[in-house]
Short mmCIF file of C-alpha atoms and ligand atoms in Angstrom, two decimals:
data_model
loop_
_atom_site.label_atom_id
_atom_site.label_comp_id
_atom_site.label_asym_id
_atom_site.label_seq_id
_atom_site.Cartn_x
_atom_site.Cartn_y
_atom_site.Cartn_z
CA MET A 1467 -0.37 -0.05 -0.06
CA ARG A 1468 1.40 3.52 -0.96
CA ASN A 1469 1.38 6.43 1.30
CA PRO A 1470 -0.86 8.81 0.06
CA THR A 1471 0.09 12.48 -1.07
CA PRO A 1472 -0.04 14.96 1.85
CA ARG A 1473 -2.69 17.52 1.08
CA PRO A 1474 -2.57 20.68 3.60
CA ALA A 1475 -6.10 21.51 3.46
CA PRO A 1476 -7.04 24.55 5.88
CA ALA A 1477 -10.80 24.13 5.62
CA ALA A 1478 -10.80 20.51 6.68
CA CYS A 1479 -8.54 20.65 9.95
CA VAL A 1480 -9.67 20.99 13.36
CA LEU A 1481 -7.27 22.53 14.74
CA HIS A 1482 -5.74 25.63 14.07
CA PRO A 1483 -2.01 26.01 15.91
CA VAL A 1484 0.91 28.32 15.31
CA GLN A 1485 4.43 27.83 15.29
CA THR A 1486 6.75 29.33 17.15
CA TYR A 1487 9.59 26.91 17.41
CA HIS A 1488 11.21 27.92 13.99
CA ARG A 1489 11.99 31.53 15.26
CA LEU A 1490 14.77 30.13 16.89
CA GLY A 1491 17.09 29.53 13.81
CA PRO A 1492 16.95 27.12 10.41
CA GLU A 1493 19.44 24.82 12.47
CA PHE A 1494 16.92 24.11 14.72
CA TYR A 1495 14.21 21.91 13.09
CA ALA A 1496 13.17 20.91 9.27
CA THR A 1497 10.15 21.06 7.66
CA THR A 1498 9.50 17.72 5.76
CA PRO A 1499 5.66 17.20 5.59
CA PRO A 1500 4.10 14.64 7.55
CA GLN A 1501 3.51 11.45 5.30
CA GLY A 1502 -0.43 10.52 6.69
CA LEU A 1503 -1.97 7.70 6.63
CA PRO A 1504 -4.08 5.87 3.70
CA ALA A 1505 -7.71 5.37 4.89
CA PRO A 1506 -6.91 6.74 8.48
CA ARG A 1507 -9.44 5.38 11.07
CA LEU A 1508 -9.58 7.61 14.23
CA MET A 1509 -9.99 4.70 16.87
CA ILE A 1510 -9.94 6.37 20.46
CA TRP A 1511 -9.26 9.47 21.62
CA SER A 1512 -9.54 11.31 25.05
CA ALA A 1513 -12.01 13.48 25.34
CA GLU A 1514 -11.02 15.17 28.45
CA ALA A 1515 -7.35 15.99 26.59
CA ALA A 1516 -9.54 17.42 23.87
CA ARG A 1517 -10.98 20.03 26.23
CA LEU A 1518 -7.03 21.18 26.76
CA LEU A 1519 -7.26 22.26 23.36
CA GLY A 1520 -11.09 23.53 23.30
CA LEU A 1521 -11.48 20.71 21.27
CA PRO A 1522 -15.24 19.40 21.00
CA ASP A 1523 -15.82 15.44 21.24
CA PRO A 1524 -15.56 14.30 18.54
CA GLU A 1525 -18.48 12.44 18.88
CA SER A 1526 -20.83 15.01 19.10
CA ASP A 1527 -20.36 15.66 15.14
CA PRO A 1528 -20.44 13.10 12.65
CA GLU A 1529 -17.80 14.78 10.67
CA LEU A 1530 -15.65 15.23 13.00
CA PRO A 1531 -14.24 11.58 13.09
CA ALA A 1532 -12.93 11.77 9.29
CA ARG A 1533 -11.66 15.25 10.20
CA TRP A 1534 -9.76 14.13 13.19
CA ALA A 1535 -8.01 11.37 11.33
CA ALA A 1536 -7.13 13.77 8.33
CA GLN A 1537 -5.39 15.63 10.82
CA PHE A 1538 -4.42 13.78 13.36
CA SER A 1539 -2.61 11.22 11.23
CA GLY A 1540 -0.30 14.14 9.22
CA SER A 1541 -2.93 13.93 5.97
CA ALA A 1542 -3.99 17.72 6.27
CA TRP A 1543 -2.52 20.28 7.92
CA PRO A 1544 -3.41 24.40 7.95
CA VAL A 1545 -1.24 25.65 4.96
CA ASP A 1546 -0.20 28.50 7.05
CA CYS A 1547 1.37 26.23 9.72
CA PRO A 1548 3.65 23.73 8.45
CA PRO A 1549 4.73 21.03 10.63
CA LEU A 1550 8.31 20.36 11.80
CA SER A 1551 10.77 18.05 13.38
CA THR A 1552 13.17 19.17 15.49
CA VAL A 1553 16.92 18.18 16.13
CA TYR A 1554 18.62 16.88 19.44
CA SER A 1555 21.44 14.23 19.97
CA GLY A 1556 21.51 12.45 23.40
CA HIS A 1557 23.53 9.89 25.41
CA GLN A 1558 21.70 6.36 24.82
CA PHE A 1559 22.33 3.48 27.69
CA GLY A 1560 25.30 6.02 28.45
CA VAL A 1561 27.16 6.50 25.15
CA TRP A 1562 26.99 9.36 23.00
CA ALA A 1563 25.43 8.62 20.31
CA GLY A 1564 25.42 12.04 18.54
CA GLN A 1565 22.91 13.49 16.18
CA LEU A 1566 19.38 11.75 16.77
CA GLY A 1567 16.39 14.15 16.16
CA ASP A 1568 12.52 13.87 15.72
CA GLY A 1569 12.81 10.74 13.45
CA ARG A 1570 9.18 10.13 12.89
CA ALA A 1571 7.41 13.17 15.04
CA HIS A 1572 6.30 16.21 13.84
CA LEU A 1573 5.50 19.13 15.83
CA ILE A 1574 2.15 20.60 14.13
CA GLY A 1575 1.78 23.49 15.99
CA GLU A 1576 0.93 25.02 19.79
CA VAL A 1577 -2.60 25.75 20.73
CA ALA A 1578 -3.12 28.31 23.62
CA VAL A 1579 -4.64 26.79 26.51
CA ALA A 1580 -8.31 26.35 26.66
CA ASP A 1581 -8.90 25.98 30.42
CA PRO A 1582 -5.70 27.45 32.45
CA ASP A 1583 -6.64 25.32 35.32
CA GLN A 1584 -5.36 22.61 33.79
CA ALA A 1585 -2.15 24.20 32.01
CA ALA A 1586 -0.67 24.23 35.52
CA GLY A 1587 0.50 28.42 34.40
CA TYR A 1588 2.21 27.25 30.62
CA PRO A 1589 0.37 29.70 28.24
CA SER A 1590 -0.16 26.69 25.42
CA TRP A 1591 0.27 22.96 24.61
CA GLU A 1592 2.11 21.73 21.82
CA VAL A 1593 0.69 19.10 19.75
CA GLN A 1594 3.11 16.08 18.16
CA ILE A 1595 2.12 13.68 16.21
CA LYS A 1596 4.15 10.39 15.86
CA GLY A 1597 4.54 8.03 13.21
CA ALA A 1598 3.68 10.12 10.63
CA GLY A 1599 6.68 9.29 8.29
CA ARG A 1600 10.50 10.02 7.81
CA THR A 1601 12.12 13.41 8.69
CA PRO A 1602 15.45 14.31 7.47
CA PHE A 1603 16.60 12.93 10.83
CA SER A 1604 14.93 8.97 10.88
CA ARG A 1605 18.26 7.72 10.08
CA MET A 1606 17.60 3.99 9.58
CA GLY A 1607 14.36 4.12 10.72
CA ASP A 1608 11.34 4.30 8.55
CA GLY A 1609 9.29 7.46 10.62
CA ARG A 1610 6.30 4.74 11.25
CA ALA A 1611 5.18 3.74 14.73
CA VAL A 1612 3.20 0.57 15.01
CA LEU A 1613 -0.70 0.15 16.13
CA ARG A 1614 0.96 -1.93 19.29
CA SER A 1615 3.52 0.67 20.53
CA SER A 1616 0.21 3.66 19.77
CA ILE A 1617 -1.63 1.90 22.15
CA ARG A 1618 1.00 1.32 24.62
CA GLU A 1619 1.87 5.11 24.58
CA PHE A 1620 -1.94 6.56 24.39
CA LEU A 1621 -2.76 4.17 27.45
CA ALA A 1622 0.19 5.05 29.74
CA SER A 1623 -0.21 9.16 28.65
CA GLU A 1624 -3.56 9.14 30.07
CA ALA A 1625 -2.73 6.35 32.90
CA MET A 1626 0.03 8.18 34.54
CA HIS A 1627 -1.76 11.56 34.34
CA HIS A 1628 -4.61 10.07 36.49
CA LEU A 1629 -2.26 8.73 38.89
CA GLY A 1630 -0.96 12.20 39.49
CA VAL A 1631 2.53 11.71 37.76
CA PRO A 1632 3.77 14.29 35.33
CA THR A 1633 3.37 13.00 31.72
CA THR A 1634 2.92 14.11 27.73
CA ARG A 1635 -0.77 13.82 27.49
CA ALA A 1636 -2.64 11.69 24.21
CA LEU A 1637 -5.32 13.14 22.14
CA CYS A 1638 -5.71 10.48 19.57
CA LEU A 1639 -5.11 7.29 17.89
CA VAL A 1640 -5.39 7.51 14.20
CA ALA A 1641 -5.06 3.70 12.67
CA SER A 1642 -4.88 2.42 9.00
CA ASP A 1643 -3.75 -1.01 6.87
CA LEU A 1644 -0.74 0.20 6.26
CA PRO A 1645 2.25 -2.73 7.05
CA VAL A 1646 4.96 -1.90 8.42
CA ARG A 1647 7.97 -4.10 9.44
CA ARG A 1648 9.05 -4.85 12.54
CA GLU A 1649 10.05 -8.49 13.76
CA SER A 1650 6.83 -9.36 11.98
CA ILE A 1651 4.34 -7.20 9.79
CA GLU A 1652 2.17 -4.80 11.70
CA THR A 1653 0.12 -1.77 11.04
CA ALA A 1654 0.91 1.69 11.23
CA ALA A 1655 -0.80 3.95 13.53
CA VAL A 1656 -0.40 7.67 14.71
CA VAL A 1657 -0.58 8.85 18.24
CA THR A 1658 -0.88 12.91 19.10
CA ARG A 1659 0.42 14.26 21.99
CA LEU A 1660 0.51 17.15 23.97
CA ALA A 1661 2.91 18.65 26.61
CA PRO A 1662 3.59 22.91 27.26
CA SER A 1663 7.35 21.70 25.50
CA PHE A 1664 8.63 18.66 24.18
CA LEU A 1665 12.11 20.05 24.44
CA ARG A 1666 14.80 16.98 25.62
CA PHE A 1667 17.79 17.43 27.45
CA GLY A 1668 19.12 16.16 24.15
CA HIS A 1669 18.29 19.31 22.56
CA PHE A 1670 20.61 21.10 24.65
CA GLU A 1671 23.43 18.51 24.28
CA HIS A 1672 23.16 18.84 20.82
CA PHE A 1673 24.20 22.61 20.19
CA ALA A 1674 26.68 22.49 23.33
CA ASP A 1675 28.47 19.22 21.22
CA ARG A 1676 28.69 21.39 18.05
CA GLY A 1677 30.02 24.45 19.82
CA ALA A 1678 26.90 26.54 18.68
CA HIS A 1679 26.85 28.56 21.82
CA ASP A 1680 24.95 31.07 20.22
CA ALA A 1681 22.40 28.88 19.45
CA LEU A 1682 22.80 27.16 22.70
CA ALA A 1683 21.74 30.44 24.41
CA ARG A 1684 19.27 31.60 22.25
CA LEU A 1685 17.57 27.63 23.37
CA ALA A 1686 18.07 28.45 26.74
CA ASP A 1687 16.34 31.66 27.00
CA TYR A 1688 13.27 30.04 24.58
CA ALA A 1689 13.11 27.18 27.06
CA LEU A 1690 13.35 29.52 30.33
CA ALA A 1691 9.92 31.57 28.98
CA ARG A 1692 7.91 28.70 27.61
CA CYS A 1693 8.74 26.06 30.30
CA PHE A 1694 9.38 27.76 33.54
CA PRO A 1695 7.81 31.37 32.88
CA ASP A 1696 7.43 32.24 36.54
CA ALA A 1697 11.15 30.76 37.70
CA ALA A 1698 12.84 33.67 35.95
CA ALA A 1699 15.15 35.22 38.59
CA ALA A 1700 16.78 38.63 37.98
CA GLY A 1701 20.44 38.78 37.16
CA GLU A 1702 20.36 35.17 36.89
CA PRO A 1703 21.23 33.56 34.12
CA ALA A 1704 18.69 31.44 32.14
CA ALA A 1705 20.71 28.14 32.14
CA LEU A 1706 21.09 28.06 35.72
CA THR A 1707 17.54 28.64 36.42
CA LEU A 1708 16.89 26.15 33.69
CA LEU A 1709 19.11 23.60 35.25
CA ARG A 1710 17.81 24.41 38.57
CA GLU A 1711 13.94 23.62 37.80
CA THR A 1712 14.76 20.59 35.89
CA THR A 1713 17.02 19.35 38.55
CA ARG A 1714 14.28 19.91 41.11
CA ARG A 1715 11.08 18.68 38.47
CA THR A 1716 12.80 15.58 37.54
CA ALA A 1717 13.68 14.74 41.09
CA HIS A 1718 10.26 14.60 42.35
CA LEU A 1719 9.42 13.13 38.85
CA LEU A 1720 11.50 9.69 39.75
CA ALA A 1721 9.91 9.97 43.43
CA GLN A 1722 6.59 9.82 41.90
CA TRP A 1723 7.74 6.82 39.43
CA GLN A 1724 9.28 4.93 42.19
CA SER A 1725 6.16 5.21 44.02
CA VAL A 1726 3.42 3.96 41.40
CA GLY A 1727 6.14 1.29 40.62
CA PHE A 1728 6.67 2.98 37.14
CA VAL A 1729 9.78 1.55 34.92
CA HIS A 1730 10.42 3.90 31.89
CA GLY A 1731 12.69 1.57 30.55
CA VAL A 1732 14.77 3.93 28.17
CA MET A 1733 15.88 6.55 29.97
CA ASN A 1734 18.37 8.10 27.57
CA THR A 1735 18.99 11.82 27.64
CA ASP A 1736 17.02 11.98 24.78
CA ASN A 1737 14.17 11.20 26.20
CA MET A 1738 14.28 13.03 29.27
CA SER A 1739 12.24 15.96 29.38
CA LEU A 1740 13.33 19.31 30.06
CA LEU A 1741 9.84 19.78 31.94
CA GLY A 1742 10.76 16.74 34.51
CA TRP A 1743 7.75 15.01 32.81
CA THR A 1744 7.55 11.45 31.60
CA LEU A 1745 8.01 11.38 27.86
CA ASP A 1746 8.55 8.71 25.15
CA TYR A 1747 6.87 5.78 26.26
CA GLY A 1748 8.39 2.93 24.66
CA PRO A 1749 9.46 -0.64 26.67
CA TYR A 1750 7.96 0.76 29.74
CA GLY A 1751 6.54 -1.53 32.77
CA PHE A 1752 4.65 -1.08 36.03
CA LEU A 1753 5.92 -3.35 38.31
CA ASN A 1754 4.24 -6.73 39.52
CA ALA A 1755 5.75 -8.43 41.83
CA TYR A 1756 8.20 -6.37 43.86
CA ASP A 1757 11.82 -6.77 42.17
CA PRO A 1758 13.54 -3.95 42.55
CA GLN A 1759 16.09 -4.87 39.34
CA TYR A 1760 12.97 -5.32 37.48
CA THR A 1761 13.09 -3.73 34.19
CA PRO A 1762 10.70 -4.74 31.43
CA ASN A 1763 13.12 -3.52 28.24
CA THR A 1764 14.81 -7.08 27.18
CA THR A 1765 17.37 -5.30 25.43
CA ASP A 1766 19.08 -4.22 28.38
CA ARG A 1767 21.06 -6.80 29.68
CA ASN A 1768 23.13 -4.91 31.82
CA ARG A 1769 19.50 -3.65 33.99
CA ARG A 1770 21.13 -0.45 33.36
CA TYR A 1771 17.49 1.54 33.57
CA CYS A 1772 15.81 -1.21 35.95
CA TRP A 1773 13.62 0.15 38.48
CA TYR A 1774 15.92 0.74 41.52
CA ARG A 1775 18.37 2.33 39.43
CA GLN A 1776 16.17 5.24 37.91
CA PRO A 1777 16.97 8.10 40.09
CA TRP A 1778 20.56 7.72 39.43
CA ILE A 1779 20.13 7.49 36.15
CA ALA A 1780 18.30 10.63 36.31
CA GLN A 1781 21.05 12.53 38.36
CA TRP A 1782 23.55 11.03 35.54
CA ASN A 1783 21.36 12.56 33.04
CA LEU A 1784 21.13 15.88 34.50
CA SER A 1785 25.18 15.83 34.69
CA ALA A 1786 24.61 15.53 30.95
CA LEU A 1787 22.40 18.57 30.79
CA ALA A 1788 24.67 20.26 33.60
CA HIS A 1789 27.45 19.39 31.09
CA ALA A 1790 25.88 20.97 27.99
CA LEU A 1791 24.87 23.91 29.44
CA LEU A 1792 28.36 24.64 30.56
CA PRO A 1793 29.15 27.63 27.85
CA LEU A 1794 26.03 29.44 29.72
CA LEU A 1795 26.89 28.89 33.39
CA PRO A 1796 29.30 31.47 35.34
CA ASP A 1797 31.21 28.27 36.27
CA ALA A 1798 31.30 24.63 36.86
CA GLU A 1799 31.25 24.37 40.84
CA ALA A 1800 27.57 26.13 39.96
CA ALA A 1801 26.62 23.22 38.04
CA ALA A 1802 27.91 20.62 39.90
CA GLU A 1803 26.12 22.46 42.96
CA VAL A 1804 22.69 22.57 41.42
CA VAL A 1805 22.80 18.67 40.34
CA GLY A 1806 24.10 17.39 43.49
CA GLY A 1807 21.23 18.75 45.29
CA PHE A 1808 18.99 16.27 43.26
CA ALA A 1809 19.79 13.71 45.68
CA GLU A 1810 18.47 15.17 48.50
CA THR A 1811 14.99 16.63 46.97
CA PHE A 1812 14.69 13.16 45.49
CA GLY A 1813 15.52 11.43 49.02
CA ALA A 1814 12.64 13.98 50.95
CA ALA A 1815 10.45 13.68 47.99
CA LEU A 1816 10.33 9.57 48.15
CA HIS A 1817 10.14 9.61 51.88
CA ALA A 1818 7.36 11.62 51.98
CA ASN A 1819 5.47 9.64 49.42
CA LEU A 1820 6.36 6.13 50.72
CA THR A 1821 5.05 8.06 54.44
CA ALA A 1822 1.63 8.75 52.67
CA LYS A 1823 1.82 5.19 50.92
CA LEU A 1824 1.71 3.28 54.29
CA GLY A 1825 -0.89 6.42 55.53
CA LEU A 1826 1.58 7.57 58.50
CA LEU A 1827 0.80 11.28 59.37
CA GLY A 1828 3.41 13.31 60.92
CA SER A 1829 7.19 12.20 61.45
CA GLU A 1830 8.52 9.68 63.64
CA ALA A 1831 12.32 8.82 64.21
CA GLY A 1832 11.97 5.05 63.57
CA ASP A 1833 9.99 5.73 60.10
CA PRO A 1834 12.60 5.47 57.56
CA GLU A 1835 13.38 2.10 59.53
CA LEU A 1836 9.54 1.25 58.82
CA ILE A 1837 9.46 1.43 55.77
CA GLN A 1838 13.25 -0.01 54.82
CA ALA A 1839 11.79 -3.03 56.61
CA TRP A 1840 8.30 -3.17 54.38
CA LEU A 1841 10.36 -2.76 51.37
CA GLU A 1842 12.52 -5.49 52.36
CA LEU A 1843 9.47 -7.75 53.39
CA LEU A 1844 8.08 -6.95 49.80
CA ALA A 1845 11.21 -7.60 48.13
CA ALA A 1846 12.05 -11.01 50.26
CA GLN A 1847 8.18 -12.37 49.41
CA ARG A 1848 8.14 -10.58 45.57
CA ALA A 1849 4.96 -9.25 46.65
CA ASP A 1850 2.79 -7.51 44.40
CA TRP A 1851 3.61 -3.57 44.91
CA THR A 1852 0.30 -2.13 43.67
CA LEU A 1853 -1.76 -4.63 45.78
CA SER A 1854 0.41 -4.31 48.90
CA HIS A 1855 0.19 -0.96 49.51
CA ARG A 1856 -3.49 -0.91 48.74
CA HIS A 1857 -4.76 -3.47 50.90
CA LEU A 1858 -2.36 -2.20 53.98
CA ALA A 1859 -5.30 0.30 54.02
CA GLN A 1860 -7.74 -2.56 55.61
CA ALA A 1861 -5.01 -2.53 58.31
CA THR A 1862 -6.47 -1.57 61.91
CA ALA A 1863 -4.56 0.27 65.03
CA ASP A 1864 -6.32 -1.84 67.42
CA PRO A 1865 -3.04 -4.42 68.61
CA GLN A 1866 -5.73 -7.67 69.33
CA ALA A 1867 -7.13 -7.76 65.67
CA PRO A 1868 -5.50 -9.81 63.40
CA ILE A 1869 -3.70 -9.12 60.52
CA PRO A 1870 -6.15 -8.51 57.57
CA ASP A 1871 -6.47 -11.92 55.59
CA VAL A 1872 -5.84 -10.33 52.46
CA LEU A 1873 -2.70 -9.02 53.33
CA GLN A 1874 -1.82 -12.17 54.94
CA ALA A 1875 -2.81 -13.78 51.76
CA MET A 1876 -0.02 -12.02 50.34
CA PHE A 1877 2.96 -13.00 51.88
CA PRO A 1878 2.83 -17.30 52.12
CA GLN A 1879 6.46 -17.50 52.22
CA THR A 1880 7.06 -14.57 55.11
CA GLN A 1881 4.57 -14.67 57.16
CA THR A 1882 6.59 -13.99 60.72
CA GLU A 1883 8.08 -11.81 58.97
CA LEU A 1884 4.75 -9.83 58.33
CA ALA A 1885 3.74 -10.51 61.71
CA ALA A 1886 6.76 -8.56 63.06
CA TRP A 1887 6.68 -6.05 60.91
CA PHE A 1888 2.84 -5.68 61.42
CA GLY A 1889 3.21 -5.06 64.96
CA ARG A 1890 5.50 -2.03 64.83
CA TYR A 1891 3.18 -0.73 62.02
CA ARG A 1892 0.45 -1.07 63.92
CA ALA A 1893 2.05 0.50 67.04
CA ARG A 1894 3.14 3.51 65.16
CA LEU A 1895 -0.25 3.54 63.56
CA ALA A 1896 -1.84 3.62 66.98
CA ARG A 1897 0.28 6.55 68.01
CA GLN A 1898 -1.16 9.28 65.54
CA SER A 1899 -4.90 8.68 67.12
CA GLU A 1900 -6.77 8.90 63.69
CA ALA A 1901 -9.78 6.72 63.22
CA ASP A 1902 -9.30 3.68 60.87
CA ALA A 1903 -11.69 4.46 58.63
CA ALA A 1904 -9.93 8.08 57.92
CA ARG A 1905 -6.56 6.53 57.42
CA ALA A 1906 -8.16 4.06 54.82
CA ALA A 1907 -9.69 6.73 52.99
CA ARG A 1908 -6.66 8.75 52.42
CA MET A 1909 -4.33 5.61 51.89
CA ASN A 1910 -6.70 4.77 48.90
CA ARG A 1911 -6.29 7.96 47.44
CA THR A 1912 -2.76 7.79 47.08
CA ASN A 1913 -2.28 3.87 46.57
CA PRO A 1914 -4.26 3.27 43.29
CA LEU A 1915 -5.99 -0.11 42.62
CA PHE A 1916 -5.82 -0.30 38.82
CA VAL A 1917 -2.34 0.42 37.00
CA LEU A 1918 -1.54 -0.66 33.31
CA ARG A 1919 -0.23 -4.19 33.54
CA HIS A 1920 1.87 -5.34 30.70
CA HIS A 1921 -0.65 -8.86 31.01
CA LEU A 1922 -3.94 -6.30 30.09
CA LEU A 1923 -2.19 -4.24 27.56
CA GLN A 1924 -0.99 -7.27 25.46
CA HIS A 1925 -4.59 -8.51 25.58
CA ALA A 1926 -5.95 -5.00 24.67
CA ILE A 1927 -3.34 -4.80 22.06
CA ASP A 1928 -3.99 -8.52 20.51
CA ARG A 1929 -7.33 -7.57 20.21
CA ALA A 1930 -7.23 -4.19 18.33
CA GLN A 1931 -4.86 -5.84 16.11
CA ASP A 1932 -8.07 -8.05 15.64
CA GLY A 1933 -9.88 -5.08 14.72
CA ASP A 1934 -11.63 -5.14 18.69
CA ILE A 1935 -10.51 -2.01 20.44
CA SER A 1936 -13.14 -2.82 23.20
CA GLU A 1937 -10.60 -3.75 25.67
CA THR A 1938 -8.54 -0.90 24.90
CA ARG A 1939 -11.49 1.47 25.51
CA THR A 1940 -11.96 -0.64 29.01
CA LEU A 1941 -8.58 0.37 30.05
CA LEU A 1942 -8.66 3.94 29.30
CA ALA A 1943 -11.77 3.82 31.25
CA LEU A 1944 -10.41 2.15 34.43
CA ALA A 1945 -7.10 4.14 34.05
CA ARG A 1946 -8.55 7.39 34.21
CA ARG A 1947 -10.08 6.05 37.70
CA PRO A 1948 -7.48 4.26 39.01
CA PHE A 1949 -8.23 5.11 43.22
CA ASP A 1950 -11.73 3.67 42.82
CA ASP A 1951 -12.98 0.33 43.86
CA VAL A 1952 -13.95 -1.91 41.22
CA PRO A 1953 -17.40 -3.74 40.48
CA PRO A 1954 -17.07 -7.68 40.66
CA ASP A 1955 -17.08 -8.20 36.67
CA ARG A 1956 -14.12 -5.95 36.51
CA GLU A 1957 -11.93 -7.48 39.44
CA ARG A 1958 -9.64 -9.24 37.16
CA TYR A 1959 -8.31 -5.97 35.87
CA VAL A 1960 -6.87 -5.34 39.30
CA ALA A 1961 -5.73 -8.79 39.94
CA PRO A 1962 -1.82 -9.68 39.12
CA PRO A 1963 -0.46 -11.54 36.13
CA PRO A 1964 -1.93 -15.07 36.24
CA ALA A 1965 0.64 -17.24 36.72
CA ASP A 1966 0.90 -18.35 33.05
CA ALA A 1967 0.56 -15.14 31.57
CA PRO A 1968 4.26 -14.74 29.47
CA ALA A 1969 6.96 -12.64 31.03
CA PRO A 1970 7.06 -9.03 29.31
CA CYS A 1971 9.28 -9.03 26.23
CA LEU A 1972 9.50 -5.87 25.47
CA SER A 1973 12.46 -4.35 22.89
CA CYS A 1974 12.70 -0.46 21.66
CA SER A 1975 11.19 -1.69 18.58
CA SER A 1976 7.85 0.38 17.88
P1 AMP B 665 13.61 6.38 20.84
O1 AMP B 665 14.33 4.88 21.15
O2 AMP B 665 12.18 5.70 20.40
O3 AMP B 665 13.66 7.35 21.96
O4 AMP B 665 14.43 6.83 19.93
C1 AMP B 665 15.55 7.15 19.27
C2 AMP B 665 15.49 7.72 18.61
O5 AMP B 665 15.31 6.75 17.23
C3 AMP B 665 14.64 9.55 18.00
O6 AMP B 665 15.48 9.77 17.36
C4 AMP B 665 13.60 8.41 17.23
O7 AMP B 665 12.61 9.48 16.83
C5 AMP B 665 14.26 7.69 16.38
N1 AMP B 665 13.18 6.23 15.74
C6 AMP B 665 12.93 5.52 16.75
N2 AMP B 665 12.07 4.94 15.65
C7 AMP B 665 11.89 5.65 14.31
C8 AMP B 665 11.32 5.16 13.38
N3 AMP B 665 10.35 4.00 13.36
N4 AMP B 665 11.78 5.82 12.27
C9 AMP B 665 12.52 6.86 12.40
N5 AMP B 665 12.94 7.21 13.74
C10 AMP B 665 12.95 6.43 14.71
MG1 MG B 666 12.83 8.84 22.68
#
């Protein structure tokens, strides 16, 4: 099947964005027209994300699905707003990889925020389509994304947002029958994603590596205005403010990843967002059984990007960003001090998150040991990360009450250790004199019941590849309310994977 000829068509578009990125200069981007998809079908969308852009639900008008499909597959765009792809470089798996860039992403423009309450002070959303064909930065790639990986990105974006984790959002997924070769022949899709900025650490590394210090300085000013409009401090170089803000936000992001048991899988510097948001959903995964060495990425044989290493990799990546910004900074010591602050910010944020997950109020001297002992218990038992925290809410502070059955059942090989830990935990709860029900309600707003487990995703993808999108829709509905209890007919969606479920096998191929 041939790619369709792109056709800029202003009247057909549902969105009329503007571009500002090109003002940085020609060395920052390329304007290769997107290739679109043959017979594009709007497969799934987020009505909530649509509202961020002021777009009506495509279901509200029978003409809208076709117009969405055209624009968000890259088959049509306003003539006065040509899509563009940006250049960046980066470190992959700890090694300098040179020039990368948007090899299959097109920025179709920026849209002023429709609902300021949902935009955390950002002036506009960038709208990017992923999978609409080759760009000058595609290298050996075909510029496409397959339905499998597009569903994974679409659902993860919405799931992470509703878990309260900063992330790029997903507007919609457009599918087609266009064949794409990966390990086998699959079909092409395009995901549209939104962020106040898609700038990556790698954008800065690119210009630093080339010694293009003027361009680097322009980028720093642009990034500060776009990403941290309120942080600019008089008399401080833009690059220093940037580095400090990105370090702080990345530390908080990592504390949240660790808390919800999210493993990104490919924390290369080109996948790190300057905003400190989750970016680029490839071979990601959520913890099932707690194994600190878990990584869903089967090509990461040294487990560089496994769960427990993520924070330290984030700091390594921040050092690479600091190195790139050095020509704009007063001295290397200032940069080292900022990046060195990561550990303390991250440690405090993680401690606060875990304290909340255990339902502890205030702070006591023994809390870090209590939390550490809980993590060791989980690891010894390989207990399910999500459910063990969720079920902890059923504990009572009453020293006579038995350990809740549902929790007891999760620790069959570590009953003695569980009982010992529980005694300490219960004593701690008793000292905070809060009603059990009030604590449980608090914990259930912190510890999700539903996370996007690999086996659920795989099942939804298998069905979607057979033309049935209903499971994907169900997962989207569940992902939007991860803290709610589920009705009995949905209990299988909140259970750990069945014992015979195949282990996740995910590569970077998407
Ligand atoms: P990733 O590992 O997905 O973060 O991608 C690393 C780099 O490879 C980025 O520059 C991507 O744009 C590019 N890339 C990944 N897949 C493709 C593809 N199918 N076609 C073109 N470029 C790609
Ligand atoms: Mg990437």
